[in-house]
Each structure stands twice: as structure tokens, then as C-alpha cells.
mmCIF file of C-alpha atoms in Angstrom:
data_model
loop_
_atom_site.group_PDB
_atom_site.id
_atom_site.type_symbol
_atom_site.label_atom_id
_atom_site.label_comp_id
_atom_site.label_asym_id
_atom_site.label_seq_id
_atom_site.Cartn_x
_atom_site.Cartn_y
_atom_site.Cartn_z
ATOM 1 C CA MET C 1 6.749 -92.906 -54.360
ATOM 2 C CA VAL C 2 8.877 -94.969 -56.463
ATOM 3 C CA ARG C 3 12.530 -94.772 -55.732
ATOM 4 C CA LEU C 4 15.258 -95.194 -58.411
ATOM 5 C CA SER C 5 18.514 -97.135 -57.724
ATOM 6 C CA ARG C 6 21.642 -94.608 -58.678
ATOM 7 C CA SER C 7 22.394 -96.875 -61.573
ATOM 8 C CA ALA C 8 18.874 -96.485 -63.230
ATOM 9 C CA GLY C 9 19.191 -92.532 -62.822
ATOM 10 C CA ILE C 10 22.577 -92.737 -64.649
ATOM 11 C CA ILE C 11 21.119 -95.333 -67.232
ATOM 12 C CA LEU C 12 18.059 -92.709 -67.828
ATOM 13 C CA VAL C 13 20.374 -89.561 -68.085
ATOM 14 C CA LEU C 14 22.647 -91.580 -70.462
ATOM 15 C CA ILE C 15 19.768 -92.174 -72.439
ATOM 16 C CA LEU C 16 18.003 -88.632 -72.390
ATOM 17 C CA GLY C 17 21.539 -87.202 -73.717
ATOM 18 C CA PHE C 18 21.371 -89.606 -76.566
ATOM 19 C CA LEU C 19 18.065 -88.661 -77.531
ATOM 20 C CA VAL C 20 19.146 -84.975 -77.333
ATOM 21 C CA GLN C 21 22.188 -85.527 -79.467
ATOM 22 C CA LEU C 22 20.262 -87.690 -81.797
ATOM 23 C CA LEU C 23 17.833 -84.646 -81.943
ATOM 24 C CA PHE C 24 20.670 -82.061 -82.622
ATOM 25 C CA THR C 25 22.227 -84.393 -85.343
ATOM 26 C CA PHE C 26 18.924 -84.340 -87.446
ATOM 27 C CA ALA C 27 18.393 -80.739 -86.660
ATOM 28 C CA ASP C 28 21.910 -80.034 -88.107
ATOM 29 C CA SER C 29 21.325 -82.181 -91.141
ATOM 30 C CA THR C 30 18.693 -79.676 -92.676
ATOM 31 C CA ASP C 31 20.177 -77.638 -95.506
ATOM 32 C CA THR C 32 19.499 -73.855 -95.492
ATOM 33 C CA PRO C 33 20.729 -70.903 -97.497
ATOM 34 C CA ASN C 34 22.403 -69.578 -94.603
ATOM 35 C CA LYS C 35 24.304 -73.027 -93.862
ATOM 36 C CA ALA C 36 25.225 -72.756 -97.696
ATOM 37 C CA VAL C 37 26.678 -69.478 -97.621
ATOM 38 C CA VAL C 38 28.767 -70.274 -94.296
ATOM 39 C CA GLN C 39 30.284 -73.582 -96.044
ATOM 40 C CA PHE C 40 31.231 -72.058 -99.089
ATOM 41 C CA SER C 41 33.005 -68.978 -97.354
ATOM 42 C CA LYS C 42 35.048 -71.277 -95.111
ATOM 43 C CA ALA C 43 36.063 -73.444 -98.275
ATOM 44 C CA TYR C 44 36.827 -70.017 -100.065
ATOM 45 C CA PHE C 45 38.769 -68.344 -97.548
ATOM 46 C CA ASN C 46 40.629 -71.941 -96.642
ATOM 47 C CA LEU C 47 41.534 -72.082 -100.519
ATOM 48 C CA ASP C 48 39.616 -75.679 -100.360
ATOM 49 C CA LYS C 49 38.384 -76.898 -103.488
ATOM 50 C CA SER C 50 35.117 -78.232 -101.754
ATOM 51 C CA MET C 51 33.683 -74.789 -102.471
ATOM 52 C CA ALA C 52 32.704 -76.251 -105.878
ATOM 53 C CA LYS C 53 30.097 -78.405 -104.121
ATOM 54 C CA ARG C 54 28.038 -74.961 -102.774
ATOM 55 C CA ILE C 55 28.400 -73.170 -106.352
ATOM 56 C CA CYS C 56 25.391 -73.254 -108.576
ATOM 57 C CA LYS C 57 25.631 -75.225 -111.923
ATOM 58 C CA LYS C 58 24.711 -71.903 -113.987
ATOM 59 C CA ARG C 59 27.947 -70.254 -112.411
ATOM 60 C CA LEU C 60 30.129 -73.467 -112.951
ATOM 61 C CA ALA C 61 29.302 -73.753 -116.480
ATOM 62 C CA SER C 62 29.692 -70.522 -117.400
ATOM 63 C CA GLU C 63 33.259 -70.274 -117.860
ATOM 64 C CA ASP C 64 35.436 -71.996 -120.543
ATOM 65 C CA VAL C 65 38.185 -72.828 -117.703
ATOM 66 C CA ASP C 66 37.564 -74.184 -114.202
ATOM 67 C CA PHE C 67 37.973 -70.779 -112.363
ATOM 68 C CA ILE C 68 38.092 -72.692 -108.899
ATOM 69 C CA ASP C 69 41.450 -73.966 -110.301
ATOM 70 C CA GLN C 70 42.291 -70.561 -111.669
ATOM 71 C CA TYR C 71 41.588 -68.918 -108.188
ATOM 72 C CA LEU C 72 43.692 -71.573 -106.191
ATOM 73 C CA HIS C 73 46.236 -71.123 -109.131
ATOM 74 C CA LEU C 74 46.250 -67.081 -108.553
ATOM 75 C CA ALA C 75 46.555 -67.678 -104.898
ATOM 76 C CA ALA C 76 49.467 -69.990 -105.318
ATOM 77 C CA GLU C 77 51.364 -67.302 -107.635
ATOM 78 C CA GLU C 78 50.442 -64.478 -105.289
ATOM 79 C CA ALA C 79 51.931 -66.700 -102.623
ATOM 80 C CA LYS C 80 55.042 -67.696 -104.578
ATOM 81 C CA LYS C 81 55.737 -63.663 -105.314
ATOM 82 C CA ARG C 82 55.848 -62.965 -101.453
ATOM 83 C CA GLY C 83 58.361 -66.416 -101.070
ATOM 84 C CA PHE C 84 55.654 -68.515 -99.416
ATOM 85 C CA GLY C 85 53.847 -71.702 -100.088
ATOM 86 C CA ILE C 86 50.344 -71.538 -100.818
ATOM 87 C CA ASN C 87 49.186 -72.608 -97.225
ATOM 88 C CA PHE C 88 50.312 -68.972 -96.679
ATOM 89 C CA MET C 89 47.273 -67.712 -98.425
ATOM 90 C CA LYS C 90 44.839 -69.671 -96.347
ATOM 91 C CA ASN C 91 42.742 -67.512 -94.113
ATOM 92 C CA LYS C 92 39.835 -68.957 -91.386
ATOM 93 C CA LEU C 93 36.730 -67.251 -91.129
ATOM 94 C CA TYR C 94 35.377 -66.836 -87.866
ATOM 95 C CA HIS C 95 32.872 -64.947 -85.718
ATOM 96 C CA ILE C 96 30.371 -65.813 -88.553
ATOM 97 C CA GLU C 97 27.059 -63.940 -88.485
ATOM 98 C CA THR C 98 24.635 -64.598 -91.592
ATOM 99 C CA GLU C 99 21.237 -62.590 -92.302
ATOM 100 C CA THR C 100 18.606 -63.240 -94.533
ATOM 101 C CA ILE C 101 17.915 -60.205 -96.158
ATOM 102 C CA SER C 102 14.995 -61.911 -98.557
ATOM 103 C CA LYS C 103 14.399 -65.283 -99.257
ATOM 104 C CA LYS C 104 11.753 -67.127 -101.655
ATOM 105 C CA ASP C 105 11.091 -70.862 -102.319
ATOM 106 C CA ASN C 106 13.836 -71.149 -104.623
ATOM 107 C CA GLU C 107 16.368 -68.109 -103.844
ATOM 108 C CA ALA C 108 17.582 -66.023 -101.459
ATOM 109 C CA GLN C 109 19.971 -63.262 -100.570
ATOM 110 C CA ILE C 110 22.436 -63.876 -97.414
ATOM 111 C CA ARG C 111 24.408 -61.264 -95.801
ATOM 112 C CA ILE C 112 27.539 -62.605 -94.020
ATOM 113 C CA THR C 113 29.893 -60.874 -91.890
ATOM 114 C CA GLY C 114 32.826 -62.076 -90.073
ATOM 115 C CA LYS C 115 36.479 -61.971 -89.428
ATOM 116 C CA ILE C 116 39.043 -63.626 -91.265
ATOM 117 C CA ARG C 117 42.634 -64.306 -90.359
ATOM 118 C CA VAL C 118 45.736 -66.035 -91.730
ATOM 119 C CA SER C 119 45.597 -69.885 -90.939
ATOM 120 C CA ILE C 120 48.846 -71.192 -92.343
ATOM 121 C CA ASN C 121 47.901 -74.598 -90.167
ATOM 122 C CA SER C 122 45.256 -75.361 -87.709
ATOM 123 C CA VAL C 123 46.932 -73.994 -84.573
ATOM 124 C CA TYR C 124 48.317 -70.890 -86.132
ATOM 125 C CA PRO C 125 44.784 -68.665 -85.831
ATOM 126 C CA ILE C 126 44.789 -69.474 -81.998
ATOM 127 C CA VAL C 127 48.340 -68.655 -81.495
ATOM 128 C CA ALA C 128 47.986 -65.451 -83.676
ATOM 129 C CA LYS C 129 45.014 -64.298 -81.311
ATOM 130 C CA LEU C 130 46.725 -65.042 -78.101
ATOM 131 C CA PHE C 131 49.801 -63.081 -79.077
ATOM 132 C CA ASN C 132 48.144 -60.303 -80.984
ATOM 133 C CA ILE C 133 50.096 -61.183 -84.221
ATOM 134 C CA GLY C 134 48.764 -60.941 -87.414
ATOM 135 C CA ALA C 135 45.911 -58.628 -88.758
ATOM 136 C CA THR C 136 42.152 -59.493 -89.152
ATOM 137 C CA HIS C 137 40.220 -58.457 -92.050
ATOM 138 C CA GLU C 138 36.395 -57.861 -91.739
ATOM 139 C CA VAL C 139 34.192 -59.690 -94.129
ATOM 140 C CA ASP C 140 30.829 -58.190 -95.272
ATOM 141 C CA GLU C 141 29.288 -59.372 -98.430
ATOM 142 C CA ILE C 142 25.727 -60.139 -99.666
ATOM 143 C CA ILE C 143 25.398 -63.678 -101.540
ATOM 144 C CA ASN C 144 22.650 -64.740 -103.968
ATOM 145 C CA VAL C 145 21.699 -68.521 -103.061
ATOM 146 C CA ILE C 146 19.517 -70.825 -105.109
ATOM 147 C CA LYS C 147 17.680 -74.148 -104.723
ATOM 148 C CA GLU C 148 19.237 -76.559 -107.139
ATOM 149 C CA ASP C 149 18.304 -80.302 -107.191
ATOM 150 C CA GLY C 150 17.056 -79.726 -103.589
ATOM 151 C CA THR C 151 20.282 -78.290 -102.326
ATOM 152 C CA TRP C 152 20.956 -74.465 -101.833
ATOM 153 C CA LYS C 153 23.957 -73.140 -103.706
ATOM 154 C CA VAL C 154 25.671 -70.052 -103.916
ATOM 155 C CA CYS C 155 25.538 -68.003 -107.072
ATOM 156 C CA GLY C 156 26.473 -64.320 -108.587
ATOM 157 C CA ASN C 157 29.282 -62.814 -107.470
ATOM 158 C CA LEU C 158 31.264 -64.699 -105.133
ATOM 159 C CA PHE C 159 33.951 -62.425 -103.192
ATOM 160 C CA SER C 160 36.742 -62.105 -105.380
ATOM 161 C CA LEU C 161 36.321 -65.190 -107.604
ATOM 162 C CA PRO C 162 36.832 -64.159 -111.596
ATOM 163 C CA VAL C 163 33.504 -63.354 -112.902
#
């Protein structure tokens, strides 16, 4: 039986760990309808303009005005009415679960559930949960997703975005 030195064992474990990490990286890079819905939803609740990357062209082109800018403007106005900045309107989506209701080659219906909590900054949701301050709200939506240019994008009614 061959005996490996301690350093050879450590090197073997490191190489194996690197290969597993590489495998997980490739597995995470595949685009799925569920991943598109989660990425859009996180950006939507965090008032991040990157949500536009996950919205279908038909939905973006159907408006005369940029409805994402309009949505962010309305959120800023609501915050201003309350006497706060726009950061007060940001929410963090967590405990996310997705369920595929139907899926075809180029379209799918995904149900997303989770909770949102105000996220003024990155530390606030943690502090709010620890001290049980701030309300959490349930999210339960069914979102239509289509495959456009090889990428899954959300389409249809998108939470409370203007139609």
C-alpha cells in the first residue's frame, strides 16, 4: 500500500476542493427561468435599475416612457412624502422559494414566494431581525418568463410596475 506524505494529502484535498468549486461555478452560470425571476425580484424590491436586464423587449418597448424610471421616481416621491430619502423604500427579499408552474421551450410560469423587509442599508435587515423591529411582508406572485436571445426574461405583470 502506498503511503502519502502529509503535504501530498493536503495538496490533494486542495486540488479536489478547487475542482468542486469549478464545478459549482459552471453549474451556477446556466440561465434558468427561476434564476431570472429571482434576479429580477431582488433588483425590483431593492429599487435597482439592473432589473431592466431581466425584462423582455416587448414589455420595455410597449411604453412611451421608461417605466422603470417612472417606478423609481414614484418610489422616491412616496419616500419624500414620508420625509425620507429613497433608501427608505428599498426592501430586501429573503426566504425565496420558486416553483415552476409550467414550462415549455421558450416560455414558463414561475411562482415566487418569500418575505421582504425594509433595507435602508445592508446591515439594517440583520439588525431588524435580531431586535424584531420593522414589519415583514409576504411575497407570492406568479410571473411569466420567456426566452429571448438565449436568455430568460420576465414578461407580463411585474408586481406593481405600471402596465
